[in-house]
CSV table of C-alpha atoms and ligand atoms in Angstrom, one decimal:
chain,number,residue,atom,x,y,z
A,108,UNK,CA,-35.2,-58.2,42.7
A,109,UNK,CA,-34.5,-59.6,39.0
A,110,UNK,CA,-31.0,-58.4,39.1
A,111,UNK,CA,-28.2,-57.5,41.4
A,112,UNK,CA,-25.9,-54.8,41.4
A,113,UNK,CA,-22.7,-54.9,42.9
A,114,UNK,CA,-20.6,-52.0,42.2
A,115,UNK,CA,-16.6,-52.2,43.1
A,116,UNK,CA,-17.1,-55.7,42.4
A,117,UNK,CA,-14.6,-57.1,44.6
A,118,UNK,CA,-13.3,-53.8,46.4
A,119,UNK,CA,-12.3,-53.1,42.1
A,120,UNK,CA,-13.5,-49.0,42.2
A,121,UNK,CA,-14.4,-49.4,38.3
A,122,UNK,CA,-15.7,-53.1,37.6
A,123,UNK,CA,-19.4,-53.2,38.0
A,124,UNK,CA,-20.5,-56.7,38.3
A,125,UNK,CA,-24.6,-57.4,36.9
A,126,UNK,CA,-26.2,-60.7,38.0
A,127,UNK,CA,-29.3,-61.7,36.6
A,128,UNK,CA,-31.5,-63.1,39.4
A,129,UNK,CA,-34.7,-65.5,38.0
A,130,UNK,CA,-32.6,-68.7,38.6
A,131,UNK,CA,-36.1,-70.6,38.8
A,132,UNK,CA,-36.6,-69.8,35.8
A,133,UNK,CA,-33.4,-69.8,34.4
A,134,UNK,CA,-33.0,-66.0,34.6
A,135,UNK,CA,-35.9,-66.3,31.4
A,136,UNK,CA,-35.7,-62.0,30.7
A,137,UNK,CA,-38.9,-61.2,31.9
A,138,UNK,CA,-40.3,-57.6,31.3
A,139,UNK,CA,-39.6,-56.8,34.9
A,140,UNK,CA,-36.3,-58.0,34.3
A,141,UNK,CA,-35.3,-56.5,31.1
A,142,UNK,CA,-36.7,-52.8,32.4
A,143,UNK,CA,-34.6,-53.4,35.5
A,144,UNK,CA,-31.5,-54.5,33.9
A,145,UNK,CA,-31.5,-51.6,31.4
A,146,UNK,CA,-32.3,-49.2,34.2
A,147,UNK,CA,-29.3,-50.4,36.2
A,148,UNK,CA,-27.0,-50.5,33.2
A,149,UNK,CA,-28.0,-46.7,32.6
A,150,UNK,CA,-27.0,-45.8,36.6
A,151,UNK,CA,-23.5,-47.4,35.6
A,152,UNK,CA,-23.1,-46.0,32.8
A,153,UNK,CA,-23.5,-42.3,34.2
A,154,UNK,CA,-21.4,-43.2,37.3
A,155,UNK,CA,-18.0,-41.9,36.7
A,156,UNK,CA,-15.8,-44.6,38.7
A,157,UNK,CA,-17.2,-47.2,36.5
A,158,UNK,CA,-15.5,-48.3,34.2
A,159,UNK,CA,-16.6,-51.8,32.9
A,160,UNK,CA,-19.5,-53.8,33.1
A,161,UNK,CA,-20.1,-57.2,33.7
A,162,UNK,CA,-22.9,-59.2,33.2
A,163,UNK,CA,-23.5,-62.8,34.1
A,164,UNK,CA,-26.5,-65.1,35.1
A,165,UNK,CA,-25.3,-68.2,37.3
A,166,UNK,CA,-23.8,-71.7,36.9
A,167,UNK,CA,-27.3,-73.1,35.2
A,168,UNK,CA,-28.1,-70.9,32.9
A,169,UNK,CA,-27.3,-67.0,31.5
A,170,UNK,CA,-30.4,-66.5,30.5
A,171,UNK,CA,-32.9,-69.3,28.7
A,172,UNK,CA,-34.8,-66.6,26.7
A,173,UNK,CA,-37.8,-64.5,26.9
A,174,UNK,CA,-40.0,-65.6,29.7
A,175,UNK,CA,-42.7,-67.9,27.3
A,176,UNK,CA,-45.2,-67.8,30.2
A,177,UNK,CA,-44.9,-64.0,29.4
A,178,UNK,CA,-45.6,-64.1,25.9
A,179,UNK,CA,-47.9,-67.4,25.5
A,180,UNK,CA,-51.1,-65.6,25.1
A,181,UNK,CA,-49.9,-62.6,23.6
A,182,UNK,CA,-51.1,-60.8,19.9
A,183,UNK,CA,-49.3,-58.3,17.6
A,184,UNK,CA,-50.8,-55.8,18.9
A,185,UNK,CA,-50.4,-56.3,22.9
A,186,UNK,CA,-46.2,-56.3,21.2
A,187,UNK,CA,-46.7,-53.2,19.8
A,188,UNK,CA,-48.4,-51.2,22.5
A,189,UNK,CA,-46.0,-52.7,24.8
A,190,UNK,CA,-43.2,-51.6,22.9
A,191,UNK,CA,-41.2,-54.3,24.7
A,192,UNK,CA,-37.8,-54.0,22.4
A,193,UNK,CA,-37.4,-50.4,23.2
A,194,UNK,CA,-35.6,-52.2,26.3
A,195,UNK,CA,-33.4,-54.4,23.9
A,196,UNK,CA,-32.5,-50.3,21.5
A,197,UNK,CA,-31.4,-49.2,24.7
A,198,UNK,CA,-28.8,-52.0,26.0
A,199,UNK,CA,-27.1,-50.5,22.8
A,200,UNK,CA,-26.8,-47.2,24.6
A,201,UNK,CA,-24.5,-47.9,27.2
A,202,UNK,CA,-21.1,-46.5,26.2
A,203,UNK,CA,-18.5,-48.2,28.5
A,204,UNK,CA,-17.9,-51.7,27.8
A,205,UNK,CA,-19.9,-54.9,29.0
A,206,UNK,CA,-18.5,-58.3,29.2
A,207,UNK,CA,-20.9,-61.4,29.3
A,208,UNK,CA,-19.7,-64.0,31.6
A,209,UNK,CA,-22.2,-67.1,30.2
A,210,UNK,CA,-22.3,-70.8,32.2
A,211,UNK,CA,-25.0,-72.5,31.1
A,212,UNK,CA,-27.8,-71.7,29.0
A,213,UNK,CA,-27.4,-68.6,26.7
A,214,UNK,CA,-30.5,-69.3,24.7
A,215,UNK,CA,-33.2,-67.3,22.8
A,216,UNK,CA,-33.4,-64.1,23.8
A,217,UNK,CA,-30.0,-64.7,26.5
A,218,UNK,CA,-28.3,-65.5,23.3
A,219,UNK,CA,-29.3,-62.5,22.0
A,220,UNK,CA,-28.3,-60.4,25.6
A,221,UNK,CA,-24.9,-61.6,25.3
A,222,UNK,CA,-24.4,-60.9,21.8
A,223,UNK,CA,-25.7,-57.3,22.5
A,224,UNK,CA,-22.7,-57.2,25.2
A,225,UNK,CA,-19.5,-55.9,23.8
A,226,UNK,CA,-17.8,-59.9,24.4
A,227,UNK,CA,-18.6,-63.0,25.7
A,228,UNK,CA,-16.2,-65.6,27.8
A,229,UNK,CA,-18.1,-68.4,28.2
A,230,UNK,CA,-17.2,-71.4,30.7
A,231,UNK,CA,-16.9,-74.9,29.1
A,232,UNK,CA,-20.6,-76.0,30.6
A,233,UNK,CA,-22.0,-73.3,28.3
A,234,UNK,CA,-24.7,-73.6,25.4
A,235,UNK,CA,-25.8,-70.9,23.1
A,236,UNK,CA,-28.7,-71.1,20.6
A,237,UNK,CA,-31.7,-69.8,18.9
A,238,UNK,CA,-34.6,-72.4,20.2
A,239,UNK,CA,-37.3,-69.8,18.9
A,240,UNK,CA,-38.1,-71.9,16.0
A,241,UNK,CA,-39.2,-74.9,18.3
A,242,UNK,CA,-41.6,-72.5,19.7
A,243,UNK,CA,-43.1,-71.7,16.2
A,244,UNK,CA,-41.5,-67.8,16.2
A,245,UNK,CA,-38.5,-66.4,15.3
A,246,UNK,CA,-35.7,-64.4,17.3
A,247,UNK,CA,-36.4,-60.9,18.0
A,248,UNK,CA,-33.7,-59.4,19.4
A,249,UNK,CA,-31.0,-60.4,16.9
A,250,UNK,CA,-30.5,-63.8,16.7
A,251,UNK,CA,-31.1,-63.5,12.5
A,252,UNK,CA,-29.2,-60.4,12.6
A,253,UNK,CA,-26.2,-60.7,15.2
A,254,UNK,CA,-25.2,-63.9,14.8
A,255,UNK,CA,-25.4,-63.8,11.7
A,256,UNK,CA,-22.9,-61.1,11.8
A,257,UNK,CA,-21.2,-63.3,14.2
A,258,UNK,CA,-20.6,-66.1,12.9
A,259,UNK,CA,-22.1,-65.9,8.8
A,260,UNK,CA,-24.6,-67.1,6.8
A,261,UNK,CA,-24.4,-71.0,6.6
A,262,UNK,CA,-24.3,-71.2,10.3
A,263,UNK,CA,-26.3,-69.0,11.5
A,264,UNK,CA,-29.0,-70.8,9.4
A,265,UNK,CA,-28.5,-74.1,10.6
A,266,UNK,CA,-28.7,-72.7,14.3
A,267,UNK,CA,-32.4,-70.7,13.7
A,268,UNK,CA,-33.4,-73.4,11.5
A,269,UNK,CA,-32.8,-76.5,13.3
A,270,UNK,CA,-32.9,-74.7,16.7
A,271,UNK,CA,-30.4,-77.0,18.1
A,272,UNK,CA,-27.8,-75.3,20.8
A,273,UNK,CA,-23.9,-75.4,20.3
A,274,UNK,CA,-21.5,-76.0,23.4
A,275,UNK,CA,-18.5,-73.7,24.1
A,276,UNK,CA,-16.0,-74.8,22.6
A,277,UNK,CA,-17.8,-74.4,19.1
A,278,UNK,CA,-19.2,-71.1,19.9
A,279,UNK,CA,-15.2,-70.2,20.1
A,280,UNK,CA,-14.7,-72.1,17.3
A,281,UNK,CA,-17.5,-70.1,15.2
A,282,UNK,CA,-16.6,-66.4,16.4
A,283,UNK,CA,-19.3,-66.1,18.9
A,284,UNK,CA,-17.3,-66.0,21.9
A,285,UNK,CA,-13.8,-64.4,22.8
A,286,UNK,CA,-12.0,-67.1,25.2
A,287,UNK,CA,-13.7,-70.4,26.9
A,288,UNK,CA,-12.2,-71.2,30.0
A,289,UNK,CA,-13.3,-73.8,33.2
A,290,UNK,CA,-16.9,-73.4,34.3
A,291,UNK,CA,-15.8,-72.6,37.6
A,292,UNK,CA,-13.6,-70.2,36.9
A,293,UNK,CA,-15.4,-68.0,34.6
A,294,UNK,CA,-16.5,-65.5,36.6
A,295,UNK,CA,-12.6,-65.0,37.8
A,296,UNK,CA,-11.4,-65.4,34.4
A,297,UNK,CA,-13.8,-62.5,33.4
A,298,UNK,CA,-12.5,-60.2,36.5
A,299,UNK,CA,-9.2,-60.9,35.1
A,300,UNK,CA,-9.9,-59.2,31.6
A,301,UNK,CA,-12.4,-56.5,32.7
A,302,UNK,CA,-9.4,-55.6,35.2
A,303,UNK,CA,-7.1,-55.0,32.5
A,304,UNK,CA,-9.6,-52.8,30.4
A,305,UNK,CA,-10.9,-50.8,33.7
A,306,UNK,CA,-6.9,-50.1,33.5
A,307,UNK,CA,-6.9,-48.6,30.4
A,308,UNK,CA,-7.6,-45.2,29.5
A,309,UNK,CA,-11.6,-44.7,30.0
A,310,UNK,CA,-12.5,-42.1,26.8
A,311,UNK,CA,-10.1,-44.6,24.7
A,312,UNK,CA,-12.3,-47.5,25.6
A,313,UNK,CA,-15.7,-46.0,25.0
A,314,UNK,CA,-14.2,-45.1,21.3
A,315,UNK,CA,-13.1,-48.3,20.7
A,316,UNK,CA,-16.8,-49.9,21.7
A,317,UNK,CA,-18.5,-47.3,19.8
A,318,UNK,CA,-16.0,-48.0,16.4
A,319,UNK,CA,-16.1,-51.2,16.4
A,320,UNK,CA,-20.0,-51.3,16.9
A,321,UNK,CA,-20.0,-49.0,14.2
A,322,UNK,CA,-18.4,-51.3,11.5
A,323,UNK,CA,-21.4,-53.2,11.8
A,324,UNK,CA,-23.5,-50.2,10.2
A,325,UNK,CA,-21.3,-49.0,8.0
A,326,UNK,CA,-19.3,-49.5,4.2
A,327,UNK,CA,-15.8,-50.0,4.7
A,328,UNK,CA,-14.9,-46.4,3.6
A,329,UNK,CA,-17.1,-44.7,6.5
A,330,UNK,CA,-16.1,-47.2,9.5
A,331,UNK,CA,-12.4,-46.0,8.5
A,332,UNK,CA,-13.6,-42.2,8.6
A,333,UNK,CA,-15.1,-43.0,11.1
A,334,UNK,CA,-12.5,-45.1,13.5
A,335,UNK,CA,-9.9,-41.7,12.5
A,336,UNK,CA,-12.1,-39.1,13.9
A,337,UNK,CA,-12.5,-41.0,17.0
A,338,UNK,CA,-8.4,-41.5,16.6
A,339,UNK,CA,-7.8,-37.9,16.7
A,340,UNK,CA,-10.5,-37.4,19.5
A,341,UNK,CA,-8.6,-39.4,21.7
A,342,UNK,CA,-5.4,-36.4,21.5
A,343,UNK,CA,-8.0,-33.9,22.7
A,344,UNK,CA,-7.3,-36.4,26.4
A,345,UNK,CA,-4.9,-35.7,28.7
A,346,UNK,CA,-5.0,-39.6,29.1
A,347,UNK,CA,-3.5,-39.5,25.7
A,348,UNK,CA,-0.4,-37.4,26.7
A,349,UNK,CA,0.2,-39.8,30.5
A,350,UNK,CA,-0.4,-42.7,27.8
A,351,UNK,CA,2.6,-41.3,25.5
A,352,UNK,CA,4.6,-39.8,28.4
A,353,UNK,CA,4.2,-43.1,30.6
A,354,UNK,CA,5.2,-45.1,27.8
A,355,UNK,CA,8.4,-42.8,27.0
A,356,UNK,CA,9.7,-42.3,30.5
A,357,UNK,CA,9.2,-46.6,31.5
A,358,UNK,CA,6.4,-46.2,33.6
A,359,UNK,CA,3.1,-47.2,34.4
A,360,UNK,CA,0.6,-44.8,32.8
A,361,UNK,CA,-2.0,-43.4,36.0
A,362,UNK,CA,-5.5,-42.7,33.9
A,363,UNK,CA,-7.7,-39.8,35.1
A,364,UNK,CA,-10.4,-40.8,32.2
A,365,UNK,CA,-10.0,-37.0,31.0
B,6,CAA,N1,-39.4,-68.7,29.8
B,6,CAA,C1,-40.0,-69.1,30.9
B,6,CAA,N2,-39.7,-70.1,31.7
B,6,CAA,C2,-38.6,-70.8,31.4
B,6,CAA,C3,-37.8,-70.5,30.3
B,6,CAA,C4,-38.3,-69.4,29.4
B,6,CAA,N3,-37.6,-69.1,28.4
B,6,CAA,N4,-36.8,-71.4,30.2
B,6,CAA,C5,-36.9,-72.2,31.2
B,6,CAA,N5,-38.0,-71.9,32.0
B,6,CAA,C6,-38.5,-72.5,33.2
B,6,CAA,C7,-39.2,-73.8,33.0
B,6,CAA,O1,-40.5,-73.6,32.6
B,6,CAA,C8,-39.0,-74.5,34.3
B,6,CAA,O2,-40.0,-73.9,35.2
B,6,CAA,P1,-40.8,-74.9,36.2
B,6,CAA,O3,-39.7,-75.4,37.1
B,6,CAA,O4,-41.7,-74.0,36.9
B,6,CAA,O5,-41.4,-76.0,35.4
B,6,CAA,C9,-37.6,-74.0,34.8
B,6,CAA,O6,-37.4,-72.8,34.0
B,6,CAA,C10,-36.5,-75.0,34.6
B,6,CAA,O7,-36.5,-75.3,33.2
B,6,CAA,P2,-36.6,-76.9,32.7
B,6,CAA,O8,-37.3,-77.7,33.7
B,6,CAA,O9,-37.2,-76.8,31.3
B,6,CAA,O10,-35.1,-77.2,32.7
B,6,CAA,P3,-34.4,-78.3,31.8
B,6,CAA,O11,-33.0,-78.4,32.3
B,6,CAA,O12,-35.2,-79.5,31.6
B,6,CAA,O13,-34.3,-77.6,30.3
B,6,CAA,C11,-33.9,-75.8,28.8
B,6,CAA,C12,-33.5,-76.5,30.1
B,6,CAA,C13,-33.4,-76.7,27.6
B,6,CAA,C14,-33.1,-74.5,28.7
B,6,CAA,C15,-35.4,-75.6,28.7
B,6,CAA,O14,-35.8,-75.0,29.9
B,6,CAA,C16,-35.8,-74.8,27.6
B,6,CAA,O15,-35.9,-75.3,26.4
B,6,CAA,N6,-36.2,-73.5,27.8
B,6,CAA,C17,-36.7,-72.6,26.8
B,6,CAA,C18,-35.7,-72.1,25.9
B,6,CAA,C19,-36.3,-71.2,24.8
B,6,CAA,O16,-37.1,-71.7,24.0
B,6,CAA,N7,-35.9,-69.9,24.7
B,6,CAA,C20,-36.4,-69.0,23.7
B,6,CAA,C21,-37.5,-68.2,24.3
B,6,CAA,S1,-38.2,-67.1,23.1
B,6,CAA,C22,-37.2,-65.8,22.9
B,6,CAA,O17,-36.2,-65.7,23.6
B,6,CAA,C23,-37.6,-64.7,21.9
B,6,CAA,C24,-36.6,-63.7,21.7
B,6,CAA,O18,-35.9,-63.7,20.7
B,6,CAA,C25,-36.6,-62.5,22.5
């Protein structure tokens, strides 16, 4: 097995906890692994109880990349009839939200992964980067593209180019990550946070993924149209109405996710 599942991560009914499993390797995404993980993150996504994802690799490393001894001897055209990035479309598909949980190595392509998660919180032992250059390639799977986004242009040049990692605290510092916190206590840390979203009302959080993901396709002027029509989507809920009614009558709000 290349990944585990645990669902009601820690007796939680609607935290989904995703562990990548190659520590040998330094969970390198294999094609096995990738086609797994995508597989299991569709099964959580059409489970009703869950309500957000977490992914994480272990104390070492996240993920150090694609697997090289995978793609050594490979040509274009073994890529194309492979179609191996189909894999990497679809991690785009899942609606609720995914938080990466990175120790270690988050390099290559497991840079990439956890950029195509909705957040990162990474623990202080941490290292992103995009090493593809000292393998005579470039990213693939967004590491132009996403970090670039990320964290703009100058940087994410010198990362590609040079192909040197960044620790944690820079990664913070540049916008790639949301909150770095003790290496041990990263996975806890992350529990903490994906408790208070799996609180939150389920529709509302699936429009927020999908608006904000949108802004990075869009001008300005649609992302707004855009962000309203998922605004007034959310009063077709009747999580809207316990949202408004909870919040009137000094209560806790109790989400159905209708
Ligand atoms: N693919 C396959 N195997 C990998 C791997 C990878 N990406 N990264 C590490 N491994 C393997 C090593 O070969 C080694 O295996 P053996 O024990 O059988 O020799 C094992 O994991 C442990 O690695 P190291 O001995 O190298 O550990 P280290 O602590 O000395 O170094 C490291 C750690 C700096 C992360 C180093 O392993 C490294 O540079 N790894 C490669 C990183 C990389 O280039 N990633 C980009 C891949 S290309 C890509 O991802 C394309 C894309 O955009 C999709």
């Amino acid at each position: 097995m290349n990944i585990i599942v645990e669902k009601n991560w820690d007796n939680h009914p609607h935290i989904a906890l995703v562990k990548l499993n190659r520590s040998k390797v330094l969970n390198a995404l294999s094609n096995e692994l990738m086609d797994e993980l995508v597989q299991a993150l569709f099964k959580l996504d059409d489970d009703q109880e869950v309500r957000v994802i977490v992914l994480t690799g272990d104390e070492r490393a996240f993920a150090a990349g694609a697997d090289i001894a995978q793609m050594v001897e490979e040509n274009p055209v073994d890529k194309i009839l492979e179609n191996r990035f189909r894999s990497w479309q679809q991690l785009t598909m899942i609606s609720k939200p995914i938080i990466a949980a990175v120790s270690g190595f988050a390099l290559g392509g497991g840079c990439e992964l956890a950029m195509t998660c909705d957040l990162i919180i990474a623990g202080d032992n941490a290292r992103f980067g995009q090493p593809e250059i000292n393998l005579g390639i470039i990213p693939g799977a967004g590491g132009t593209q996403r970090l670039t986004k990320a964290i703009g242009k100058s940087k994410a040049m010198l990362m590609n180019l040079t192909g040197e990692m960044i620790d944690a605290t820079t990664a913070e510092k540049w916008g790639l990550v949301a909150k770095v916190v003790p290496a041990e206590t990263v996975l806890q840390e992350t529990y903490e946070i994906a408790k208070k979203i799996a609180a939150k009302a389920p529709v509302a959080t699936r429009l927020i993924k999908e608006a904000v993901n949108r802004s990075f396709e869009t001008s300005l002027k649609e992302g707004m149209e855009f962000e309203r029509r998922n605004f007034f989507l959310t009063f077709s809920s009747s999580d809207q109405k316990e949202g408004m009614r909870a919040f009137l009558e000094k209560r806790e709000a109790k989400y159905t996710g209708r």
